[in-house]
mmCIF file with all atom_site columns, C-alpha atoms in Angstrom:
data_model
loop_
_atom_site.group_PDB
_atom_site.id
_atom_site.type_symbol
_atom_site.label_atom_id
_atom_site.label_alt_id
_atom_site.label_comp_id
_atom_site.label_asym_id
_atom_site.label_entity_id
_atom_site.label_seq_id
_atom_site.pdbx_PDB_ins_code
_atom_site.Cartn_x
_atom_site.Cartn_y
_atom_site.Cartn_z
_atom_site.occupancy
_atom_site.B_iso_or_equiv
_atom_site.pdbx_formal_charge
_atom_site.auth_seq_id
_atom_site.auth_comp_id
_atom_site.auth_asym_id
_atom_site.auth_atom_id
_atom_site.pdbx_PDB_model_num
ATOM 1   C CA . UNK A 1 1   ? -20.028 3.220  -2.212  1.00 49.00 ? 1312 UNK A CA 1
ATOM 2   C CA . UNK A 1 2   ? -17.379 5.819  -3.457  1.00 49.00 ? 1313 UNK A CA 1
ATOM 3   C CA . UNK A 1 3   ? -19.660 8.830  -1.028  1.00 59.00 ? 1314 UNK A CA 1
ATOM 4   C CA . UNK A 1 4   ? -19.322 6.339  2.042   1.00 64.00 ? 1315 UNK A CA 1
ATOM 5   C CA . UNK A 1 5   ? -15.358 5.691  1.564   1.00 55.00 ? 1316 UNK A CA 1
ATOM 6   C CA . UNK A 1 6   ? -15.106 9.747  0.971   1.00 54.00 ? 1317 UNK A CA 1
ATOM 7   C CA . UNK A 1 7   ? -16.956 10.181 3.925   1.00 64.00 ? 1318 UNK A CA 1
ATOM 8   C CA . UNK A 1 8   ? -14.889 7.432  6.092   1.00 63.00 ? 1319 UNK A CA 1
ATOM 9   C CA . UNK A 1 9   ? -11.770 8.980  4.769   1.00 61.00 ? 1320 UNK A CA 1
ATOM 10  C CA . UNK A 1 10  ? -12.820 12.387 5.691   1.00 61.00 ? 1321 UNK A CA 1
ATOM 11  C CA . UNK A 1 11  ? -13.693 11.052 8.996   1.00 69.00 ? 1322 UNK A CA 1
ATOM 12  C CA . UNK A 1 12  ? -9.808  10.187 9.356   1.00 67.00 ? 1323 UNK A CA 1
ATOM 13  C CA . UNK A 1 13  ? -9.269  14.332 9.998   1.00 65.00 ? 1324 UNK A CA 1
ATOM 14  C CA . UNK A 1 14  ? -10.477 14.197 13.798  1.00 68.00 ? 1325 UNK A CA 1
ATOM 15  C CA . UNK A 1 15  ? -8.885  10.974 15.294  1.00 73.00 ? 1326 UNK A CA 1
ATOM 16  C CA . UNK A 1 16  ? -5.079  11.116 16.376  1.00 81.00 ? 1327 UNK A CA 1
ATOM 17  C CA . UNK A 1 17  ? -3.386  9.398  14.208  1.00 83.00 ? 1328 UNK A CA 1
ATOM 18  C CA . UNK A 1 18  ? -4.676  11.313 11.054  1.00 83.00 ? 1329 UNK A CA 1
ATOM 19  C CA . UNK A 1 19  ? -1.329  12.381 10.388  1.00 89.00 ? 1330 UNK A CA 1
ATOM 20  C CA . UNK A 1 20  ? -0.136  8.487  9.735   1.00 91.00 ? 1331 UNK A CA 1
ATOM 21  C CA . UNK A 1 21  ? -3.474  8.142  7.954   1.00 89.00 ? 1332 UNK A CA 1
ATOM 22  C CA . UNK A 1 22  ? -2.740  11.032 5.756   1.00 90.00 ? 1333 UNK A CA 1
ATOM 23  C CA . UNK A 1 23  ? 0.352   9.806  4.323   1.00 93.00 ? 1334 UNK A CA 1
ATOM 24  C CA . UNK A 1 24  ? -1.248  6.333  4.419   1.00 93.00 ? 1335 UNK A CA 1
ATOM 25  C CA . UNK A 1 25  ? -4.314  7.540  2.270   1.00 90.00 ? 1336 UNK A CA 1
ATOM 26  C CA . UNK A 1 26  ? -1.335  9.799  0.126   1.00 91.00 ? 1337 UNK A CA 1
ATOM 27  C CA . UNK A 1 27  ? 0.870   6.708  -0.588  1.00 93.00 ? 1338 UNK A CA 1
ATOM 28  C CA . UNK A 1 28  ? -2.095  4.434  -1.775  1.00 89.00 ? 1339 UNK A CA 1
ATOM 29  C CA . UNK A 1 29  ? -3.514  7.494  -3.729  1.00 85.00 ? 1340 UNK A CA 1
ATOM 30  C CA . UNK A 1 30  ? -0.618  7.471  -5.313  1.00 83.00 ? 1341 UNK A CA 1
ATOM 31  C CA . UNK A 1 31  ? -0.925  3.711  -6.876  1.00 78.00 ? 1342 UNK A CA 1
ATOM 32  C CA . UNK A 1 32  ? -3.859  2.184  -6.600  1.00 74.00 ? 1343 UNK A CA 1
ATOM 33  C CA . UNK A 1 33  ? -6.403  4.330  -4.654  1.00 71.00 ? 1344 UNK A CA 1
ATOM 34  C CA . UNK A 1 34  ? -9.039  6.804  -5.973  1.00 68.00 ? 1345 UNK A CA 1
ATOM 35  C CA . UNK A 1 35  ? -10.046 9.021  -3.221  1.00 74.00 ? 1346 UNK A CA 1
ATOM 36  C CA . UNK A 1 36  ? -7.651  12.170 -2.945  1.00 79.00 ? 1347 UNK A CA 1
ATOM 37  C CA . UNK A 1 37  ? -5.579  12.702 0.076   1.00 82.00 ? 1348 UNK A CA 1
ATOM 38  C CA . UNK A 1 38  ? -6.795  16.730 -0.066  1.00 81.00 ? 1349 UNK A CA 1
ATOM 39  C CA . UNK A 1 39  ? -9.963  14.769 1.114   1.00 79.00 ? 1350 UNK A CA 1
ATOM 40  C CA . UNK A 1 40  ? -8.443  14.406 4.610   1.00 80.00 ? 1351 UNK A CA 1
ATOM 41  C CA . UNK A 1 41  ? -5.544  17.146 4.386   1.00 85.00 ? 1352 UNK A CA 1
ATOM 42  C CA . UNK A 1 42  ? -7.658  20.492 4.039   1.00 83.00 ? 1353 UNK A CA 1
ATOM 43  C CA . UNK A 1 43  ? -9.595  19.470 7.207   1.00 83.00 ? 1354 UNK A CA 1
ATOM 44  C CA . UNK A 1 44  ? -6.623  18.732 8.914   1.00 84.00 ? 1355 UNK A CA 1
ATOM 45  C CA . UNK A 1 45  ? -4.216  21.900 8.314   1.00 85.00 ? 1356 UNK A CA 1
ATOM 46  C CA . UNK A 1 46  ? -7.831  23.784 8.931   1.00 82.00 ? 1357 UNK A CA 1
ATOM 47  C CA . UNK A 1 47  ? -7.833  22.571 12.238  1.00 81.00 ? 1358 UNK A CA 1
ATOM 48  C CA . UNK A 1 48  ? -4.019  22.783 12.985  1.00 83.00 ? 1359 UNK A CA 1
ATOM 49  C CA . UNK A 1 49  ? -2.883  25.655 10.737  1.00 85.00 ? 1360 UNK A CA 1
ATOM 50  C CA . UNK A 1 50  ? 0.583   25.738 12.897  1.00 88.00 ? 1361 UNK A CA 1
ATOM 51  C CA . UNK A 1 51  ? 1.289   21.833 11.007  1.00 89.00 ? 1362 UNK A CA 1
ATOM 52  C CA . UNK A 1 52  ? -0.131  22.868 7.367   1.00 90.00 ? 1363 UNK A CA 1
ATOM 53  C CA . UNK A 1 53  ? 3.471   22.817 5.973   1.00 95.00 ? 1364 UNK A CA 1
ATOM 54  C CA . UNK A 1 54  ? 4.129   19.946 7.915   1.00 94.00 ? 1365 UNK A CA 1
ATOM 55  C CA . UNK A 1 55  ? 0.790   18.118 6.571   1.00 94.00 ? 1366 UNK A CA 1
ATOM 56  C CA . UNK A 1 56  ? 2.251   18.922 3.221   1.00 95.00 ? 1367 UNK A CA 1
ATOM 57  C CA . UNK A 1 57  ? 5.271   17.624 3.615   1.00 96.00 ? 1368 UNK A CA 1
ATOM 58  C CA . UNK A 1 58  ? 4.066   14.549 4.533   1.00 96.00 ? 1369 UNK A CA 1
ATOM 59  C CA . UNK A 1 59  ? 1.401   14.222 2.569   1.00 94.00 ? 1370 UNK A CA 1
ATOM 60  C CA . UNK A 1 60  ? 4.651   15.019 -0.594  1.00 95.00 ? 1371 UNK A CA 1
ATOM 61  C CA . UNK A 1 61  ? 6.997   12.454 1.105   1.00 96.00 ? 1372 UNK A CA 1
ATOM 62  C CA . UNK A 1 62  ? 4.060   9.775  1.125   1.00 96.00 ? 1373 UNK A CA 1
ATOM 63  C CA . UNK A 1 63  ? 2.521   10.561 -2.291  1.00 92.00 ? 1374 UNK A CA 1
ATOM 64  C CA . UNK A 1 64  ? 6.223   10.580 -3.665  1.00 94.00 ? 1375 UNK A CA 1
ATOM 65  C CA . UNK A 1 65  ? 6.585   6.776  -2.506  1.00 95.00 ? 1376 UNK A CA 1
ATOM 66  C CA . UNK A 1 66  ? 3.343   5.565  -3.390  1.00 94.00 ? 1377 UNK A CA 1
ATOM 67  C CA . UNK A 1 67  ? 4.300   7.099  -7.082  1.00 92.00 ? 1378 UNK A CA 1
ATOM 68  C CA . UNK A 1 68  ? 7.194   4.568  -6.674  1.00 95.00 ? 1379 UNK A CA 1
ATOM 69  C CA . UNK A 1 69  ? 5.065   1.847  -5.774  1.00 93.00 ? 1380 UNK A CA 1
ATOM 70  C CA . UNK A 1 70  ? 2.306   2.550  -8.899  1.00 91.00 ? 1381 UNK A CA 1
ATOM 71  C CA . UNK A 1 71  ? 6.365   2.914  -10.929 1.00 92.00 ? 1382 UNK A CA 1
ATOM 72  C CA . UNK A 1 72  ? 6.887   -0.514 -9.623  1.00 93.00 ? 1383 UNK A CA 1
ATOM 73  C CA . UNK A 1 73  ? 3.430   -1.970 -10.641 1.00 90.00 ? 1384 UNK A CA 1
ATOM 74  C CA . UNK A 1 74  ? 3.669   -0.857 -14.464 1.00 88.00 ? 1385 UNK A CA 1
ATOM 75  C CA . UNK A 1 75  ? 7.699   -1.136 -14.794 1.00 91.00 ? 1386 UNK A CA 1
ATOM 76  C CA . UNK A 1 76  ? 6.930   -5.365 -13.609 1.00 92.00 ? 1387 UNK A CA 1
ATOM 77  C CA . UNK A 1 77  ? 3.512   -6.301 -13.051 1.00 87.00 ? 1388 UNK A CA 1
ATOM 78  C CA . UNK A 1 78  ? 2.013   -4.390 -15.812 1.00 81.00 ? 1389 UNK A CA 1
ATOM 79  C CA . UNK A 1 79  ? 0.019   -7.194 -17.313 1.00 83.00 ? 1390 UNK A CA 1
ATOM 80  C CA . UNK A 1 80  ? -0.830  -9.256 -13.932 1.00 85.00 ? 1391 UNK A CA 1
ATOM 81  C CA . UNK A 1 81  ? -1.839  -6.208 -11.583 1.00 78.00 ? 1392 UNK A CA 1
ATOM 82  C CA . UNK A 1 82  ? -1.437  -2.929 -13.546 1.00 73.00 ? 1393 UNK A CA 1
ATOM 83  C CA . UNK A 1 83  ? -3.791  -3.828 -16.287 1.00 78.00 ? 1394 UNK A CA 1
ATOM 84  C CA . UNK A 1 84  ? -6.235  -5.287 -14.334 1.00 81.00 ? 1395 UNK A CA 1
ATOM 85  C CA . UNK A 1 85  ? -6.823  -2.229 -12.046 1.00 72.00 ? 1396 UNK A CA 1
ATOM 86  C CA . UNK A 1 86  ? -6.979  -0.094 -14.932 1.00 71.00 ? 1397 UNK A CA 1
ATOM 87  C CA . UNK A 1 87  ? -10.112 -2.348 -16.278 1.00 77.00 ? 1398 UNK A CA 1
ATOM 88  C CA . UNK A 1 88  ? -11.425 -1.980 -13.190 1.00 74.00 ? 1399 UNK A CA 1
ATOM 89  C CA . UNK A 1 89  ? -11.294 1.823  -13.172 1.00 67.00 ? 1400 UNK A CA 1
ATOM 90  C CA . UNK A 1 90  ? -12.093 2.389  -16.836 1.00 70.00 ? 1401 UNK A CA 1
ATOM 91  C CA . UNK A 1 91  ? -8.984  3.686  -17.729 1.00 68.00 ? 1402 UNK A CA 1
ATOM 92  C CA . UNK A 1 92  ? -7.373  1.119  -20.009 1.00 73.00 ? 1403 UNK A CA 1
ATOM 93  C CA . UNK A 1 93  ? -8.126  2.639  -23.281 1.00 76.00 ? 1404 UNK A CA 1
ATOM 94  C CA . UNK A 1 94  ? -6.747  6.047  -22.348 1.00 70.00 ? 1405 UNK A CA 1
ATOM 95  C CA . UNK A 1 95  ? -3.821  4.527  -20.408 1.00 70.00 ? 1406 UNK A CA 1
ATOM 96  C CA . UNK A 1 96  ? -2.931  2.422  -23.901 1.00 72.00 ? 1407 UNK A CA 1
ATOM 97  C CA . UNK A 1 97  ? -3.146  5.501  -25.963 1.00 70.00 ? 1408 UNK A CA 1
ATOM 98  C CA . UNK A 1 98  ? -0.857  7.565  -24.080 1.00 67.00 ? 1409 UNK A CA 1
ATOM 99  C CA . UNK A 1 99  ? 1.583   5.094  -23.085 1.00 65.00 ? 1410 UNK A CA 1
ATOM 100 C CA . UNK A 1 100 ? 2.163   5.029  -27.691 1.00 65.00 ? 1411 UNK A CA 1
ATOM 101 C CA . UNK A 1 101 ? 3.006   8.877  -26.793 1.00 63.00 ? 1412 UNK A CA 1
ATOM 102 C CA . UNK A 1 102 ? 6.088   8.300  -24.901 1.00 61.00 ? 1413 UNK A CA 1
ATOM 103 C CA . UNK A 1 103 ? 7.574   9.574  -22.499 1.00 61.00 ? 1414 UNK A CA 1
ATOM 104 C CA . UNK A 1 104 ? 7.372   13.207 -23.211 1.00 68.00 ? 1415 UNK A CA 1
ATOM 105 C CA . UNK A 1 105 ? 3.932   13.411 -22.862 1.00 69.00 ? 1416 UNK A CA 1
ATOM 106 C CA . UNK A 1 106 ? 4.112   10.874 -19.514 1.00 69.00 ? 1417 UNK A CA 1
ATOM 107 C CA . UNK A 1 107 ? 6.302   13.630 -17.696 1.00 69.00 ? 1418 UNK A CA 1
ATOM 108 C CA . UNK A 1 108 ? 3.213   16.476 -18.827 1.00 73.00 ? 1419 UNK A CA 1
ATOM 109 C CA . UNK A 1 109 ? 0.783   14.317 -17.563 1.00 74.00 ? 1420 UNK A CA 1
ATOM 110 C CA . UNK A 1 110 ? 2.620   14.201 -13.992 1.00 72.00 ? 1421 UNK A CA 1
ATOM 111 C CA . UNK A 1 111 ? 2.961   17.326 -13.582 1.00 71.00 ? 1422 UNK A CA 1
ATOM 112 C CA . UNK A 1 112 ? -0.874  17.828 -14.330 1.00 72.00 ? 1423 UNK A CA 1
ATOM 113 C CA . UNK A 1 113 ? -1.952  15.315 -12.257 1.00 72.00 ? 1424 UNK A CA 1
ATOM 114 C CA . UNK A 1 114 ? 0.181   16.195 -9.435  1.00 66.00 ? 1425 UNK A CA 1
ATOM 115 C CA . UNK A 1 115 ? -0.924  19.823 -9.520  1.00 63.00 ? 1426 UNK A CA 1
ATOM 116 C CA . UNK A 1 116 ? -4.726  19.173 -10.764 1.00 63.00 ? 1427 UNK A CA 1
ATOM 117 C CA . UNK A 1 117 ? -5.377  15.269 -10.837 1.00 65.00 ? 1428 UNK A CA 1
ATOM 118 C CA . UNK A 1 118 ? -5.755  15.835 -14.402 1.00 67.00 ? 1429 UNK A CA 1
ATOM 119 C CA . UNK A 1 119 ? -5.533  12.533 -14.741 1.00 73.00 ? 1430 UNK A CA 1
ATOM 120 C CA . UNK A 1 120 ? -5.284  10.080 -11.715 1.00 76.00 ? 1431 UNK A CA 1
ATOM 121 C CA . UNK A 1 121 ? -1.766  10.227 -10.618 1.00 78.00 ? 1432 UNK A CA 1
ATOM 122 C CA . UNK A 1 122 ? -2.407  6.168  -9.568  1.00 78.00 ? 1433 UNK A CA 1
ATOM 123 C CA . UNK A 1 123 ? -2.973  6.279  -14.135 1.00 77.00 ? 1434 UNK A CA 1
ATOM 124 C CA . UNK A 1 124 ? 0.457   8.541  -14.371 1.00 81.00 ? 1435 UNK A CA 1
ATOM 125 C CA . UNK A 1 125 ? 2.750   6.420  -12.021 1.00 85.00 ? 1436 UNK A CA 1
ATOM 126 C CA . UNK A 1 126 ? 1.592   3.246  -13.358 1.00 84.00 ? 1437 UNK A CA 1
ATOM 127 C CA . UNK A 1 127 ? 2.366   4.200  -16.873 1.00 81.00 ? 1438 UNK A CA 1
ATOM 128 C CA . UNK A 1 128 ? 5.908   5.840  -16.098 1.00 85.00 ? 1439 UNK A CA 1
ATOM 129 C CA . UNK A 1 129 ? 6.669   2.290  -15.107 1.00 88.00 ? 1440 UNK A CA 1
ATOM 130 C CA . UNK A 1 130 ? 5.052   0.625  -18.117 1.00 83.00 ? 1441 UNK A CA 1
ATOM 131 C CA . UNK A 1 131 ? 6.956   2.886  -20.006 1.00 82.00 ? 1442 UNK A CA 1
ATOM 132 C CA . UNK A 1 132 ? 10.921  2.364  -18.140 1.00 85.00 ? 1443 UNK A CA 1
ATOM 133 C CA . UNK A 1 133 ? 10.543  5.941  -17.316 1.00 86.00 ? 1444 UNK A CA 1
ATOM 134 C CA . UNK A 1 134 ? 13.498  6.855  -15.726 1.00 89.00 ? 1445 UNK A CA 1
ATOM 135 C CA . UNK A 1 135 ? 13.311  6.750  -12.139 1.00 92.00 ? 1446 UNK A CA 1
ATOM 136 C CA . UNK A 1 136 ? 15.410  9.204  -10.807 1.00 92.00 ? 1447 UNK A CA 1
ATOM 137 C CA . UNK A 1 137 ? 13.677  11.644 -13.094 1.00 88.00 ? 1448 UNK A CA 1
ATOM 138 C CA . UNK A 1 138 ? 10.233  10.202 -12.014 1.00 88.00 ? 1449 UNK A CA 1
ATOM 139 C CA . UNK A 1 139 ? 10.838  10.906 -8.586  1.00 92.00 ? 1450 UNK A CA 1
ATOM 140 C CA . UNK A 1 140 ? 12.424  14.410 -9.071  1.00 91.00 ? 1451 UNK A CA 1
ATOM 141 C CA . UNK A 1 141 ? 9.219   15.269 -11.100 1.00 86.00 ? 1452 UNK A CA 1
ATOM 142 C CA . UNK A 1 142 ? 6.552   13.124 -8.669  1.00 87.00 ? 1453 UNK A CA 1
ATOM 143 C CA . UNK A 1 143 ? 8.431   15.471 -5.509  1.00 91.00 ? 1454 UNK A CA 1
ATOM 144 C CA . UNK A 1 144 ? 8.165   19.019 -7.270  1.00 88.00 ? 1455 UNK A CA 1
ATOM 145 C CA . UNK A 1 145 ? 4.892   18.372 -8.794  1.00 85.00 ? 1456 UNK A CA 1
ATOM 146 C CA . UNK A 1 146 ? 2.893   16.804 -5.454  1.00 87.00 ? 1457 UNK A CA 1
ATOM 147 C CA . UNK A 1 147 ? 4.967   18.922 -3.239  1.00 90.00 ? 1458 UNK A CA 1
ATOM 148 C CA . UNK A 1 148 ? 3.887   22.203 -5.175  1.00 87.00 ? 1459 UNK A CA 1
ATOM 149 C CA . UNK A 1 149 ? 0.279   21.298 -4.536  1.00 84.00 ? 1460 UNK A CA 1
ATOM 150 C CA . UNK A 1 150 ? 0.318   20.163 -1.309  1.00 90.00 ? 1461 UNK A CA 1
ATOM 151 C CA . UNK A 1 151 ? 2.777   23.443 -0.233  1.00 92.00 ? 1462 UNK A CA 1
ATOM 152 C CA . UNK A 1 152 ? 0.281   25.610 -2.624  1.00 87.00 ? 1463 UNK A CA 1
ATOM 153 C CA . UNK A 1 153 ? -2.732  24.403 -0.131  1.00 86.00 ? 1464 UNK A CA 1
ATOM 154 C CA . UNK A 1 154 ? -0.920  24.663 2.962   1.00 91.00 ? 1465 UNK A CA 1
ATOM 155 C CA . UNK A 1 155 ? 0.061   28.457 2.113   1.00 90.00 ? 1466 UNK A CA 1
ATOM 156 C CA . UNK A 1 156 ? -3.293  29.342 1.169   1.00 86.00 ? 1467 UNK A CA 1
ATOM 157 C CA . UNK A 1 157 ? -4.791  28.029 4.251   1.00 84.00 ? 1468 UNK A CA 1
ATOM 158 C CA . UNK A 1 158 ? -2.438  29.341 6.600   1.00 86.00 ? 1469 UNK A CA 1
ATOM 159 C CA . UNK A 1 159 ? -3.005  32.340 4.979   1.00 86.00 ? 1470 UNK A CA 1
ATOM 160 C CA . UNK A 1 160 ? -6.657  32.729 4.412   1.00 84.00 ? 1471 UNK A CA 1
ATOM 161 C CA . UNK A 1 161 ? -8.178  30.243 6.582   1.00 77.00 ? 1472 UNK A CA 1
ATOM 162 C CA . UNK A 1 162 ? -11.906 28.868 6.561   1.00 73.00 ? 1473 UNK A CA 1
ATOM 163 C CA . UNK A 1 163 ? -12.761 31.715 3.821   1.00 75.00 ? 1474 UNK A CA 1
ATOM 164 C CA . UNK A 1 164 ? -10.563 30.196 1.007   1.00 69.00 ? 1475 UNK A CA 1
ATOM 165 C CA . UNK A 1 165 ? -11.546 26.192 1.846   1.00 66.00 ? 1476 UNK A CA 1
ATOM 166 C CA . UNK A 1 166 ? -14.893 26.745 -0.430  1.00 68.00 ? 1477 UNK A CA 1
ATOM 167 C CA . UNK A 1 167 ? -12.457 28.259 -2.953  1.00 67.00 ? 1478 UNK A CA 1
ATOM 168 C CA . UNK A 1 168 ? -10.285 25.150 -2.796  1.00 63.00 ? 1479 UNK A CA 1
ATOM 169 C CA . UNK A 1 169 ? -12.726 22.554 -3.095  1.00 62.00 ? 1480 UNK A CA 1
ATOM 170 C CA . UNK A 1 170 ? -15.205 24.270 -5.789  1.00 63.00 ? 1481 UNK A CA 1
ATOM 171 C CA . UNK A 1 171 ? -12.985 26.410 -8.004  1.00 59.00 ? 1482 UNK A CA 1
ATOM 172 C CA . UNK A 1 172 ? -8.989  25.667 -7.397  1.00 54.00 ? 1483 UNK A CA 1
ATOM 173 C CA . UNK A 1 173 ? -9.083  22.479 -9.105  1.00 57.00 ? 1484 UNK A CA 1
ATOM 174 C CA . UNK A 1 174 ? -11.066 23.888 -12.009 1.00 57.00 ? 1485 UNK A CA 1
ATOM 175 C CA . UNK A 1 175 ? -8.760  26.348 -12.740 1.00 56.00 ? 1486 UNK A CA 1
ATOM 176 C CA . UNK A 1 176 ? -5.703  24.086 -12.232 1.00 56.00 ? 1487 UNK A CA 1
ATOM 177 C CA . UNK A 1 177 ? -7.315  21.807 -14.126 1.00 59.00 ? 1488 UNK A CA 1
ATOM 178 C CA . UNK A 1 178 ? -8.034  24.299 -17.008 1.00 57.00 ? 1489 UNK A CA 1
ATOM 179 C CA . UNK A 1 179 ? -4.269  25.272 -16.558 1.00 56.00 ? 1490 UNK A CA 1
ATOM 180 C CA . UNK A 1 180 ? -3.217  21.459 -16.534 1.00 56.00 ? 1491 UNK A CA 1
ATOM 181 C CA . UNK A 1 181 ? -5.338  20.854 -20.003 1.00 57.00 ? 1492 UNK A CA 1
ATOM 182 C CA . UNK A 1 182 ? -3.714  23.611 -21.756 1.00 56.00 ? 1493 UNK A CA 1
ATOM 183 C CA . UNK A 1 183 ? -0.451  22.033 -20.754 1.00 54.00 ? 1494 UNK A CA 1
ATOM 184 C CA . UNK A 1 184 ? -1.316  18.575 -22.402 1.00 56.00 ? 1495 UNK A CA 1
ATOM 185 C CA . UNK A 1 185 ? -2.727  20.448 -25.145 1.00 58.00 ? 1496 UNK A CA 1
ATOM 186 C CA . UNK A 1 186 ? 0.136   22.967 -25.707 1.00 56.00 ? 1497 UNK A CA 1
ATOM 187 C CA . UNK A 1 187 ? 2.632   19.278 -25.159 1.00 55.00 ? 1498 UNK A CA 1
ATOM 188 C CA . UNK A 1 188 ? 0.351   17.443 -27.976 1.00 56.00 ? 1499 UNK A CA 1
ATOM 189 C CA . UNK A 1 189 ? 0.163   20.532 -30.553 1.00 57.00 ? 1500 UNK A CA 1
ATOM 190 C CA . UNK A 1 190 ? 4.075   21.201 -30.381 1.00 56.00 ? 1501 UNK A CA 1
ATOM 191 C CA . UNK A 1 191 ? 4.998   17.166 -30.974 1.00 57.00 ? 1502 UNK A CA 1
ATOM 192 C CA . UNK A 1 192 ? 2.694   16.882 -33.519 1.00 58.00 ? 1503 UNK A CA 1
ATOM 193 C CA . UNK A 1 193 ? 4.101   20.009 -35.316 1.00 58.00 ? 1504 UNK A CA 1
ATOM 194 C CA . UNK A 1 194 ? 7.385   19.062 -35.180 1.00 57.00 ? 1505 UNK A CA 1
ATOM 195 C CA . UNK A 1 195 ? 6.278   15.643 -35.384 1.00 55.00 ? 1506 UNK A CA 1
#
């Protein structure tokens, strides 16, 4: 199921409105949605390198207000539609443990996910809800962190084309992602010392 629905998604790339399916695909990735939007934005600023900063801007704008929607879900409808999604994902154990770390450790995780989807930014936006994040600072840190991915991709494809795509979807998120654990890490071992 999950390799037909990236395949459909990735589909979305060639039609002509894959621009409002891009920030369609962005918003619900952002709340309750598991497929990425890079799934259908590296195809599309491939084949129109002239929009990539444009791509990324919506894709940021879209992601930013589906981040407010997930806020939404876990700041009033934890219980009745937050907690059941995150059963249905697996991610209830993990989401309960980290929403005892606060805050702190919420605005981390945002920036992680939003740069490496270390973890599911749909887990991160619910949980800055559930936890009355504050929501002027969630969407200050939901813009910079989605928008510095999505402007990070755009750059390197305008710059390097077809050559760096492989790059992208093997080996950037790795090493984001390596770069995005050490952050968590780095955020738990100075709490706890302090702590």
């Amino acid at each position: 199921m999950l390799r037909g629905l990236y395949d459909w998604t990735l589909s979305l790339a060639a039609r002509k409105s894959a621009e409002w399916w891009l920030a369609f695909i962005a918003f619900v990735e952002s709340s309750v949605f598991f497929i990425p939007a890079d799934v259908l934005f590296l195809p599309m600023a491939l084949a129109r390198p002239e929009r990539a900063y444009r791509y990324a801007l919506t894709a940021t704008a879209a992601s930013v207000l589906g981040g407010i929607a997930g806020w939404l879900i876990g700041y009033y409808a934890y219980d009745t539609i937050a907690r059941p999604i995150l059963e249905h994902f697996g991610g209830l154990d993990t989401f309960e443990r980290w929403q005892s770390s606060g805050a702190g450790l919420m605005l981390v995780l945002l920036v992680t996910s939003g740069a490496a989807h270390l973890p599911p930014i749909k887990v991160v936006t619910i949980l800055a809800g559930a936890l009355h994040v504050n929501l002027l600072v969630f969407i200050v840190s939901a813009a910079v962190a989605r928008g510095a991915r999505f402007l990070l991709l755009a750059w390197l494809l305008r710059r390097y084309g077809e050559e760096i795509r492989e790059f992208i979807e093997k080996r950037l998120g790795l090493i984001v992602g390596a770069g995005a654990a050490a952050l968590i890490l780095l955020y738990i071992l100075v709490r706890y010392a302090h702590g």
